[in-house]
mmCIF file of C-alpha atoms in Angstrom:
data_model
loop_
_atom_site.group_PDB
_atom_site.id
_atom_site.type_symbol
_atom_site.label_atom_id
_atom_site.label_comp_id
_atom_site.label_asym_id
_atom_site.label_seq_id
_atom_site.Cartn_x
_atom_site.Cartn_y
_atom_site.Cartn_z
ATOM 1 C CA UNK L 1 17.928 18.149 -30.109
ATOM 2 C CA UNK L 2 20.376 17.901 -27.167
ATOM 3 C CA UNK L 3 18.774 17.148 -23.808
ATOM 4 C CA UNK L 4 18.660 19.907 -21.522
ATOM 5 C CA UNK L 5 20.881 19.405 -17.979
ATOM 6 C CA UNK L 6 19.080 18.153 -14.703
ATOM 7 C CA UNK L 7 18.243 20.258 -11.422
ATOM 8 C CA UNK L 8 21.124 19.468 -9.261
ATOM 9 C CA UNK L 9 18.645 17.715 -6.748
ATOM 10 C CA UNK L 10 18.763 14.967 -9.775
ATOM 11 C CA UNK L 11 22.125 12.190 -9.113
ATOM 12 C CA UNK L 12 23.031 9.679 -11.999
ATOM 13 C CA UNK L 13 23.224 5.834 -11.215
ATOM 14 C CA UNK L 14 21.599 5.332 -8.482
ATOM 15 C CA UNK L 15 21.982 1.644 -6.494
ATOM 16 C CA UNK L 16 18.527 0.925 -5.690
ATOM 17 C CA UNK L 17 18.888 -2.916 -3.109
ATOM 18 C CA UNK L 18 18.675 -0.176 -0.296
ATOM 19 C CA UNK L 19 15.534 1.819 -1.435
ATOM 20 C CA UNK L 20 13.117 -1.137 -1.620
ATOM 21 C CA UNK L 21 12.385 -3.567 0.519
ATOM 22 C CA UNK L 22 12.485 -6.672 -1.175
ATOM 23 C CA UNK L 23 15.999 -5.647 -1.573
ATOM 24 C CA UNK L 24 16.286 -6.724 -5.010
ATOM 25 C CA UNK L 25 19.465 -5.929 -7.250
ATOM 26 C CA UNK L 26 18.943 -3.147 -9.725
ATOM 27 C CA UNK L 27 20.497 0.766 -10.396
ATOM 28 C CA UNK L 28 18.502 3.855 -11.764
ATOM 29 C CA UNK L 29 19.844 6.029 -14.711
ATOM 30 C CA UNK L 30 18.664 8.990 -12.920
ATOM 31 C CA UNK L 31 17.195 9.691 -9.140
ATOM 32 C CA UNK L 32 15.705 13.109 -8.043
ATOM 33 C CA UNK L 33 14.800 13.286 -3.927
ATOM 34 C CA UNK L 34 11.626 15.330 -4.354
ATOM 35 C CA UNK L 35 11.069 17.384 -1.170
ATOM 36 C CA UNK L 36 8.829 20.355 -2.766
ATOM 37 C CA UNK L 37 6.088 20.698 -5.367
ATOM 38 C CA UNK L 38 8.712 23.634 -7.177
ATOM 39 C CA UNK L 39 10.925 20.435 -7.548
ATOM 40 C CA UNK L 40 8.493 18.787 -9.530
ATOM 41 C CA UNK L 41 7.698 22.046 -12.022
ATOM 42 C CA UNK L 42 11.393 22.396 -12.667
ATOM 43 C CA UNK L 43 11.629 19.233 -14.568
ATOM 44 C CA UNK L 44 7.876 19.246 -15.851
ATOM 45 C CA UNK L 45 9.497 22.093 -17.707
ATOM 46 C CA UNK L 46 12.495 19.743 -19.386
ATOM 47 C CA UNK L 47 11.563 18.592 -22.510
ATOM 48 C CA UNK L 48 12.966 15.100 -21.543
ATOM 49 C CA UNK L 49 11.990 11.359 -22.923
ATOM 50 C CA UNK L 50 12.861 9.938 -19.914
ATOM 51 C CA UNK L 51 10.084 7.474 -18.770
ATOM 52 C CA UNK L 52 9.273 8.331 -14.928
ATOM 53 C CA UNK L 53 8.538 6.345 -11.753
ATOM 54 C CA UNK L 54 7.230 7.740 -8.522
ATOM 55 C CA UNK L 55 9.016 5.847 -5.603
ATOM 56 C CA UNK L 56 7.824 5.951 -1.769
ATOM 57 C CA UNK L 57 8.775 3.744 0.585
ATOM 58 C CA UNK L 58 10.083 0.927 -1.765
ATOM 59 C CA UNK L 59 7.566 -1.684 -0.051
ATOM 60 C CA UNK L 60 5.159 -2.023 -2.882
ATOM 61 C CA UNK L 61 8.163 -2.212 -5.692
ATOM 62 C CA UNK L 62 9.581 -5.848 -7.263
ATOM 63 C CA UNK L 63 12.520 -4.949 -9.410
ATOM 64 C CA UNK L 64 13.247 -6.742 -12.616
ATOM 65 C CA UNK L 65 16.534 -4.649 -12.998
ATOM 66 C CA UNK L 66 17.570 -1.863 -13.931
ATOM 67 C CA UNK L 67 15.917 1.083 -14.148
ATOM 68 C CA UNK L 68 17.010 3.453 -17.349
ATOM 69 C CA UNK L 69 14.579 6.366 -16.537
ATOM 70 C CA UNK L 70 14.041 9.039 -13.969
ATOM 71 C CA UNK L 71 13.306 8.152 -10.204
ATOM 72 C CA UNK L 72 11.289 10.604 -8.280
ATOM 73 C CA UNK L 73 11.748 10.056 -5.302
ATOM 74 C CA UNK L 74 8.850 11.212 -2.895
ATOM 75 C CA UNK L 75 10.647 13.063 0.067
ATOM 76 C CA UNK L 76 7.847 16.087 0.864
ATOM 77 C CA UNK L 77 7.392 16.731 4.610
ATOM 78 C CA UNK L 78 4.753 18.146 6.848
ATOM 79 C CA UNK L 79 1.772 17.062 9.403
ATOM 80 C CA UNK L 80 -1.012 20.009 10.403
ATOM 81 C CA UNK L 81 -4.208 19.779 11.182
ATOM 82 C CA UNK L 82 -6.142 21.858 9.220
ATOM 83 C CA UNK L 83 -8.796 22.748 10.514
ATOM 84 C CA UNK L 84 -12.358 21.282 12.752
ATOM 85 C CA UNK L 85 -15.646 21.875 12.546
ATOM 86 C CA UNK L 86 -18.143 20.128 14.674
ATOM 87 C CA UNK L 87 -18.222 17.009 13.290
ATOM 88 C CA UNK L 88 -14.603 16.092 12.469
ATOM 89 C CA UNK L 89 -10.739 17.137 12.290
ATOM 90 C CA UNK L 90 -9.181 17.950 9.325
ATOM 91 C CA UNK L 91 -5.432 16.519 8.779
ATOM 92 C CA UNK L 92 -2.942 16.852 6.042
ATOM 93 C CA UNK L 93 0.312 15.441 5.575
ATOM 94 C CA UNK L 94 2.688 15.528 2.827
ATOM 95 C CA UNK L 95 3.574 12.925 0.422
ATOM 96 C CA UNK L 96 6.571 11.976 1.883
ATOM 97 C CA UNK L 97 5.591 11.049 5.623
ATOM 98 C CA UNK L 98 6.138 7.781 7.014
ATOM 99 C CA UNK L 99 2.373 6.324 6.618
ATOM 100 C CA UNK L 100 2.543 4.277 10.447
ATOM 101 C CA UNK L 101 4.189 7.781 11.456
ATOM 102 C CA UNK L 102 1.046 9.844 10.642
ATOM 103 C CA UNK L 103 -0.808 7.351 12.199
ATOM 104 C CA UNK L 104 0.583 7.117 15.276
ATOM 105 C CA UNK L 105 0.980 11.314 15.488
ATOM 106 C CA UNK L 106 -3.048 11.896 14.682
ATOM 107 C CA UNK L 107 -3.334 9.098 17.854
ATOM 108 C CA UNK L 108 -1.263 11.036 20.370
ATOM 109 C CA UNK L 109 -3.007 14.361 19.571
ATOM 110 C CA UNK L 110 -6.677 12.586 20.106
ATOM 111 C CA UNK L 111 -7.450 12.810 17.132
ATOM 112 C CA UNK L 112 -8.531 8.492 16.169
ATOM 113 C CA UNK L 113 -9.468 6.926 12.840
ATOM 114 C CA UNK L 114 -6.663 5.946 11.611
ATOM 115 C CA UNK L 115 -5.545 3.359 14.000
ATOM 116 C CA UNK L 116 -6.915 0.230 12.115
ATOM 117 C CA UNK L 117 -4.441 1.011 9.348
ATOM 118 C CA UNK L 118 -1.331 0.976 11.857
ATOM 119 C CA UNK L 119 1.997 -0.312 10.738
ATOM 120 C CA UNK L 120 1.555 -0.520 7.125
ATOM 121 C CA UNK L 121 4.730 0.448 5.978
ATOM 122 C CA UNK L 122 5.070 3.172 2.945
ATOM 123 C CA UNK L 123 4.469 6.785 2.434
ATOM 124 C CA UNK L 124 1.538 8.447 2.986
ATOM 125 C CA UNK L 125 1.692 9.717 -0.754
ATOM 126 C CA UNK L 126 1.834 5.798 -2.121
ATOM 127 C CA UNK L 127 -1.258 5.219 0.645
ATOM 128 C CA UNK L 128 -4.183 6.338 -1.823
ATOM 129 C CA UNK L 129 -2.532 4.715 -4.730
ATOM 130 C CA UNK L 130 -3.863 1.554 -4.276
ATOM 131 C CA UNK L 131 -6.149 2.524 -1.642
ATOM 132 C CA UNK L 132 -4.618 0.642 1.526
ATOM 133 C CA UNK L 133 -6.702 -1.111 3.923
ATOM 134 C CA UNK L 134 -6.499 -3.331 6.325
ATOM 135 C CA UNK L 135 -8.558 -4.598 9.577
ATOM 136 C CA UNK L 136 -12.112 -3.329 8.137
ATOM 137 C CA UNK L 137 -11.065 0.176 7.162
ATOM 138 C CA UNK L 138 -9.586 1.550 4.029
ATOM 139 C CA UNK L 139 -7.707 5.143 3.484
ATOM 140 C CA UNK L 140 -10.693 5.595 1.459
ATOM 141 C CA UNK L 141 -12.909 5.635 4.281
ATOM 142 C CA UNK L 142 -11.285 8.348 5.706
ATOM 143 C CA UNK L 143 -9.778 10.494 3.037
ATOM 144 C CA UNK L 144 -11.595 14.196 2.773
ATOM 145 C CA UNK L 145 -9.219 14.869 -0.470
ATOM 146 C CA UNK L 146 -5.031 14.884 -2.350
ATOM 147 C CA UNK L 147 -3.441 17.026 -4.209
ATOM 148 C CA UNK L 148 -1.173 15.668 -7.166
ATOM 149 C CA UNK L 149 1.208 17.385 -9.511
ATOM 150 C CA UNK L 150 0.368 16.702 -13.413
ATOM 151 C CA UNK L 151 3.765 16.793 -14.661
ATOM 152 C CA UNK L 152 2.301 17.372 -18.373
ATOM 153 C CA UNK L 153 0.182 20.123 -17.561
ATOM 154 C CA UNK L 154 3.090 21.580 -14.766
ATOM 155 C CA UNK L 155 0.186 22.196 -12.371
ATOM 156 C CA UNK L 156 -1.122 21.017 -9.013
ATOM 157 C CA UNK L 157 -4.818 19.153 -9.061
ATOM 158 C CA UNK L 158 -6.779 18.821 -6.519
ATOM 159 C CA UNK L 159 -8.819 15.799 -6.396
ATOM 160 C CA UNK L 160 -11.720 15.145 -3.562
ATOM 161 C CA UNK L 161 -12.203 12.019 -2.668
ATOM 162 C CA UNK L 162 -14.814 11.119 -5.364
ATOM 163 C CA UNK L 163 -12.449 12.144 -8.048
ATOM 164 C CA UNK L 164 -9.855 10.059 -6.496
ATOM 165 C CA UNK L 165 -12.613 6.674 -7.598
ATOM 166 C CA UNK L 166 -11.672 4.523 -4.893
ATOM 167 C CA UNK L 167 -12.193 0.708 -5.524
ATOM 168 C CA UNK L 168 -10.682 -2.180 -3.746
ATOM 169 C CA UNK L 169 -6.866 -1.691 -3.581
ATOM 170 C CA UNK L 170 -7.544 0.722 -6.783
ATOM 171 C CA UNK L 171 -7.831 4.276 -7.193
ATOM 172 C CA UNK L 172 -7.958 7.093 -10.092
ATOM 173 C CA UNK L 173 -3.926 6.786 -10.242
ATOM 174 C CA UNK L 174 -4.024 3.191 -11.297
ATOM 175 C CA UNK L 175 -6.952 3.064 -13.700
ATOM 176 C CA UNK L 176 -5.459 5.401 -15.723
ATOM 177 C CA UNK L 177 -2.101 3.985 -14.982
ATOM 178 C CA UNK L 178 -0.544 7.229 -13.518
ATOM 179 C CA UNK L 179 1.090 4.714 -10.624
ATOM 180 C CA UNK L 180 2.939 3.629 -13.415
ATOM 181 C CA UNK L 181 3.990 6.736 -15.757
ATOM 182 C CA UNK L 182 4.788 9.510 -13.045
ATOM 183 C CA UNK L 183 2.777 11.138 -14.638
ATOM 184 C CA UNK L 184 0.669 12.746 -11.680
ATOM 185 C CA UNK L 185 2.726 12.761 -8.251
ATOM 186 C CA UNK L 186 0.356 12.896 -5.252
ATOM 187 C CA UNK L 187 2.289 15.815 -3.191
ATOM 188 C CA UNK L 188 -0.301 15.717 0.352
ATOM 189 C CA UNK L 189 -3.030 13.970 1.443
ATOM 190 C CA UNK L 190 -5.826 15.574 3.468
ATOM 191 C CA UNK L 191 -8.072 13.159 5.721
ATOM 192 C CA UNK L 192 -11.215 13.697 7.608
ATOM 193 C CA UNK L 193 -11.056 12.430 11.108
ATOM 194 C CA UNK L 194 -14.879 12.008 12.512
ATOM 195 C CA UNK L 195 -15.615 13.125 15.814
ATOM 196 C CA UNK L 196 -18.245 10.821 16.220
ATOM 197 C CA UNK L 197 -15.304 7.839 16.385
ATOM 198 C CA UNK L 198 -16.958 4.544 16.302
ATOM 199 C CA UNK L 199 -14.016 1.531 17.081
ATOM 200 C CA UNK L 200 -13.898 -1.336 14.353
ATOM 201 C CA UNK L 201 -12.944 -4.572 15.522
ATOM 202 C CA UNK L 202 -14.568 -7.644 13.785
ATOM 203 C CA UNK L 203 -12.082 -8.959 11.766
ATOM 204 C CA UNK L 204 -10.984 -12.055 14.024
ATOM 205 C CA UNK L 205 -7.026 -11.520 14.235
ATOM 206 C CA UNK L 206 -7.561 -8.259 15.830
ATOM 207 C CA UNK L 207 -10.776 -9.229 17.825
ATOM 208 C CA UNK L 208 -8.573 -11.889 19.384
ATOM 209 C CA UNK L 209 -5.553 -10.214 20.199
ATOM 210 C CA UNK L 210 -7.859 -7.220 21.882
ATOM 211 C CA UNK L 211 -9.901 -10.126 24.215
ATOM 212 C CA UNK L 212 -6.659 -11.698 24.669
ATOM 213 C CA UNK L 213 -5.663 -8.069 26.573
ATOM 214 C CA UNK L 214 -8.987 -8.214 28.067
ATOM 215 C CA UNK L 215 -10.393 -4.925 26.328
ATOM 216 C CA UNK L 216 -13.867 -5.166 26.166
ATOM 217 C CA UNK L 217 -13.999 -1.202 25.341
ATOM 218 C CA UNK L 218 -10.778 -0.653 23.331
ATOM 219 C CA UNK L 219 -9.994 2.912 22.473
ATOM 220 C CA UNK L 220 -8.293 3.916 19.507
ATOM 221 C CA UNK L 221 -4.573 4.169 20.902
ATOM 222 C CA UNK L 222 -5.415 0.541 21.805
ATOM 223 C CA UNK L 223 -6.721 -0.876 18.888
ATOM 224 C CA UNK L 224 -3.414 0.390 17.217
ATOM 225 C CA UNK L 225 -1.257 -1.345 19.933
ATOM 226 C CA UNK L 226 -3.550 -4.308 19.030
ATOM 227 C CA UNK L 227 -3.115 -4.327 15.358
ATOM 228 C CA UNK L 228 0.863 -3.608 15.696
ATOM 229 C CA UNK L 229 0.500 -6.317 17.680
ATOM 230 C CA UNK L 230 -0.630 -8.741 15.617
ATOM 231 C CA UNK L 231 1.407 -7.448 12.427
ATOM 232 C CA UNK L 232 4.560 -8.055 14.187
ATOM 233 C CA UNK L 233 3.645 -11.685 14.793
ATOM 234 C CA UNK L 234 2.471 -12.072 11.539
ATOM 235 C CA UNK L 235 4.968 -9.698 9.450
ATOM 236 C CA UNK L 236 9.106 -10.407 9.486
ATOM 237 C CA UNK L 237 10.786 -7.049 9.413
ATOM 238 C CA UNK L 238 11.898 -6.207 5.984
ATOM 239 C CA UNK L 239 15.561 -5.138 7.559
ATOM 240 C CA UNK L 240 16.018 -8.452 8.717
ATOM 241 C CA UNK L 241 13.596 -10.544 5.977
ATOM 242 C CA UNK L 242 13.615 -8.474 3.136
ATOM 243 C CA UNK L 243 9.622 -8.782 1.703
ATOM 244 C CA UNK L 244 6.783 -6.743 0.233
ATOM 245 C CA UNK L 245 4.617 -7.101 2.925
ATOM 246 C CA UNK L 246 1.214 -8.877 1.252
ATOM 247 C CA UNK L 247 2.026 -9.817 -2.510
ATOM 248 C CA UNK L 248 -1.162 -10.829 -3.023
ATOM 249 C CA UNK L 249 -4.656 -9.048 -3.015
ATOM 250 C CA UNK L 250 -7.440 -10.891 -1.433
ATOM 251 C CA UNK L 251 -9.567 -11.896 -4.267
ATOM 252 C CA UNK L 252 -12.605 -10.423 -5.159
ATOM 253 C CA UNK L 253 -14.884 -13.567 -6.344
ATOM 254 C CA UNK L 254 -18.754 -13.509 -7.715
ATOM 255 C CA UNK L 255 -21.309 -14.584 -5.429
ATOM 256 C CA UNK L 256 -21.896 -17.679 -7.433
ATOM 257 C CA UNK L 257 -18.059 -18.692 -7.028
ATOM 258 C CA UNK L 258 -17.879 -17.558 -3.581
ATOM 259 C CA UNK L 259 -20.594 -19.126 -2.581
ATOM 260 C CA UNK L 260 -19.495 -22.640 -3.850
ATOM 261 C CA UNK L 261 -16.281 -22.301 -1.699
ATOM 262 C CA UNK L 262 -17.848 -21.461 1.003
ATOM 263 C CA UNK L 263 -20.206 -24.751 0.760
ATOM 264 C CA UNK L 264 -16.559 -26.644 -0.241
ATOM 265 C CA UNK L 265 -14.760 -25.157 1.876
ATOM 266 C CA UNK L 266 -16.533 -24.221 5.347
ATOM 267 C CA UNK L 267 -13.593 -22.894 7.026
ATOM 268 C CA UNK L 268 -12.361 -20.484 3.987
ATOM 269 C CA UNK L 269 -12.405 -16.811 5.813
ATOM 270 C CA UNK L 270 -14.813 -14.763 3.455
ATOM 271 C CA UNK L 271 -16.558 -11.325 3.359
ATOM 272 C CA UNK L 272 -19.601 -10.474 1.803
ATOM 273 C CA UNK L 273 -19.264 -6.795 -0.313
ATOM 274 C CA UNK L 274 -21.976 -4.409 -0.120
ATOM 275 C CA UNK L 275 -22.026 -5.302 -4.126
ATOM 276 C CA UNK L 276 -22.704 -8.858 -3.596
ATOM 277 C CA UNK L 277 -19.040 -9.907 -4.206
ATOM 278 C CA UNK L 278 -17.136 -12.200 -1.671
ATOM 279 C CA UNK L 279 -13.664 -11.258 -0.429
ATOM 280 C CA UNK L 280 -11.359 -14.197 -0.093
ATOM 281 C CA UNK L 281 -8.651 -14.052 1.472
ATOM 282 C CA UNK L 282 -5.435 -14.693 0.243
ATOM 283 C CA UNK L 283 -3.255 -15.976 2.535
ATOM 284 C CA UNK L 284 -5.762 -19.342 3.302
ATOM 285 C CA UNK L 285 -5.646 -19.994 -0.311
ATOM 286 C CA UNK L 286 -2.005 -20.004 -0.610
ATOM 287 C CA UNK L 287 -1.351 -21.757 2.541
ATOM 288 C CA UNK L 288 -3.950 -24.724 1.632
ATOM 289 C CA UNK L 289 -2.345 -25.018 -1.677
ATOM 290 C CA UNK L 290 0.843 -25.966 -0.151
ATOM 291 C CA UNK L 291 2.880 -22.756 -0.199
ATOM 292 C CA UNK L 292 3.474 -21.402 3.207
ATOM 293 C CA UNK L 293 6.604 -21.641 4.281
ATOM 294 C CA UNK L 294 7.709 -23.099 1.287
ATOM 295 C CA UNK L 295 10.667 -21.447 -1.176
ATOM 296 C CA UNK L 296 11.572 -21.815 -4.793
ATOM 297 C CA UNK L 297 14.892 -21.265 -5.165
ATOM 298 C CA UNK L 298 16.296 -17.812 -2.945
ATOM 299 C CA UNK L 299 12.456 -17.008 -2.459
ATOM 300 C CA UNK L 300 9.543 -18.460 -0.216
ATOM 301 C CA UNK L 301 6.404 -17.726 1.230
ATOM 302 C CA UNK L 302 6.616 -16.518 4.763
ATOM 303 C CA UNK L 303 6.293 -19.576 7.171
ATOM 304 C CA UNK L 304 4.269 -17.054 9.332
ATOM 305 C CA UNK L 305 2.050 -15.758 7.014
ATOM 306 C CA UNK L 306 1.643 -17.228 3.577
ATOM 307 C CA UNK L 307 0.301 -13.412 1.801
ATOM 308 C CA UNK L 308 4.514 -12.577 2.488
ATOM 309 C CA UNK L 309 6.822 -13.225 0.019
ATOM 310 C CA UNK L 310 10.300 -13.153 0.863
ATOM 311 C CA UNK L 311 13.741 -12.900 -0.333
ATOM 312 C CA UNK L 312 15.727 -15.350 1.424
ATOM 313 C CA UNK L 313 18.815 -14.117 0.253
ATOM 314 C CA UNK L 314 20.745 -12.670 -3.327
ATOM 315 C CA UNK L 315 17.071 -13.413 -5.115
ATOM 316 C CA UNK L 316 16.322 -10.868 -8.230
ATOM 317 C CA UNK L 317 13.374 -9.611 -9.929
ATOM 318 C CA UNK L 318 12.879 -13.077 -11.770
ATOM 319 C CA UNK L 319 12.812 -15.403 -9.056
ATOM 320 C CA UNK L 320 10.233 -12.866 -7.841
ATOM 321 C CA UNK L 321 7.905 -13.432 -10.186
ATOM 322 C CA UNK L 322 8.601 -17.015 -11.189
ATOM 323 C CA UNK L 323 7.149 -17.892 -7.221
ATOM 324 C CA UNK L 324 4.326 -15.430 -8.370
ATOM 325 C CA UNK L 325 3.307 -17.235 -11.224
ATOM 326 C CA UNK L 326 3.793 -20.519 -9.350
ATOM 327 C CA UNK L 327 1.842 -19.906 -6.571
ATOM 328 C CA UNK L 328 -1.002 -18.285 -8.657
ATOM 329 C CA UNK L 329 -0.920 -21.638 -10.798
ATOM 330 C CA UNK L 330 -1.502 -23.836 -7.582
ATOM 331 C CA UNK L 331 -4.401 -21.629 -6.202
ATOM 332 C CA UNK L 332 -5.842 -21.578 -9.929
ATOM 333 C CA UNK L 333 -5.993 -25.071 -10.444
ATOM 334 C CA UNK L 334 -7.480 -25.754 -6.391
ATOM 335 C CA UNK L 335 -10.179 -23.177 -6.410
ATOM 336 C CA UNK L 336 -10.524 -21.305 -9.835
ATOM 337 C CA UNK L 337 -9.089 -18.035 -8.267
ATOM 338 C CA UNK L 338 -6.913 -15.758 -9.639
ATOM 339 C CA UNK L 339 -4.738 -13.906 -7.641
ATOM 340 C CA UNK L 340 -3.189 -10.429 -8.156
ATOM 341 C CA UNK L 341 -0.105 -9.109 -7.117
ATOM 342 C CA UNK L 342 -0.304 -5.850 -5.047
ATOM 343 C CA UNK L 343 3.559 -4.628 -6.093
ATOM 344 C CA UNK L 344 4.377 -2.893 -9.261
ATOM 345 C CA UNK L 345 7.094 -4.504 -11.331
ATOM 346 C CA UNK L 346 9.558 -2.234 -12.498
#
């Protein structure tokens, strides 16, 4: 049967080095810029073979290649709020908003929450993917509910936050592996913003950097300054450094494990889940198993923060992954932790 022709918003091989920003070498068969959900019903309605990818940002991507399938790339606009009611303010923002942009527009309008998860690059449609977090707050924590376009079904779903089944840097879209198929497109996000705004400020980079400005009483506009902050000292800028931001997810260890590090290792910074598990993080593994600031061939671990991988220059998807699987060795054979990478390889 002979394929039917693409929407015009849909361009043929597409150089991808500038839409990702690891700035890896690689070229899709196919790209559509997705700024509406009628975009996404005119080619649920092709009877195509083409397998699919959902792109934000590009900071969550390693690319092994090429790419022979379809591209959607998530370009849909728009910031309201909602609605209020007497306990909170109601936000949504489409799929294709700058994430630190949202944050930093709910700020300026009063309107705090948000402000922990500042400077985190990425869309807000990738944000409840993998359920960002950072600081002591997670998207989960504040999201009210998305809607997503099933691309088999041509429909939009709308999935509260329960239905979204939130975990650790996990969500709905990657237990079923929908991050990975295109096969549901989150098209907005809608977050609850509680009135009753209570600051969070005990993880110790931030708490630092906020008594190091001498703000005892830090409102939201400053914890955000804060945690920009302390991600700029921490972070290279992936236009000058091209990186992924954190490659690895702090492991999640049993109690048993965790708690033998922690006797080990008295300095290892840990948190205790509400389940019992222990959060490790990352970074102080990799750097105590020799690996910050060290490369392997035209890739390294940042020198400033050992979570950041980075492409020192003409690396592809391969040397990516062969400094994954080295570092993961060292930390596996130190403390009997696996790590995970956060970014998809395509």
């Amino acid at each position: 049967m002979r394929a039917q022709p693409l929407p015009d918003f849909v361009t043929a091989d597409v150089d991808l080095a500038g839409r990702t920003t690891l700035a890896l070498p690689g070229r899709a068969a196919y790209l559509a810029e997705i700024s509406s959900c009628r975009q996404l019903a005119q080619l649920a309605n092709l009877q195509q073979s083409r397998r699919r990818f959902v792109l934000g940002g590009g900071s969550n991507v390693v690319l092994s290649g090429d790419f022979d399938g379809l591209l959607l790339r998530m370009a849909i606009a728009g910031r309201e709020l909602l609605g209020e009611d007497a306990d909170a303010w109601y936000v949504r923002a489409g799929a294709g908003e700058s994430w630190h942009q949202l944050v930093l527009w709910t700020l300026a309008r009063g309107w705090p929450g948000l402000e922990n998860l500042a400077l985190i690059p990425g869309t807000v449609g990738a944000a409840p993917i993998q359920n960002i977090g950072a600081y002591g707050l997670e998207l989960a924590d504040r999201c009210q509910s998305l809607e997503a376009f099933d691309m088999a079904r041509g429909r939009l779903l709308h999935l509260d936050r329960a239905a979204c089944r939130f975990g650790y840097r996990d969500s709905v879209f990657k237990q079923h592996g929908w991050h990975l198929d295109g096969s549901h497109v989150v098209t907005s996000v809608t977050f609850r913003l509680s009135k009753d705004w209570r600051p969070l400020t005990g993880y110790a980079d931030l708490a630092a950097e906020l008594d190091r400005r001498r703000l005892a009483r830090p409102d939201a506009r400053q914890i955000a300054d804060a945690v920009i902050a302390v991600r700029n000292r921490k972070l290279p800028d992936p236009a000058t450094v091209p990186n992924a931001g954190s490659f690895f997810q702090n492991p999640l260890v049993s109690a048993e494990l965790g708690g033998r590090l922690r006797r080990d290792f008295p300095e290892l910074p840990c948190h205790v889940q509400p389940d019992g598990r222990i959060k490790i993080a990352a970074g102080w593994l990799i750097e105590q198993a020799g690996w910050k600031g060290r490369d392997l061939g035209r890739v390294g671990m940042y020198e400033k923060q050992a979570l950041v991988l980075v492409n020192r220059g003409g690396a592809l998807g391969t040397d990516v992954m062969a400094l994954a699987r080295a570092v993961q060795d060292a930390v596996r054979q130190r403390f009997a932790v696996e790590l995970s990478p956060e970014p998809v390889l395509l």
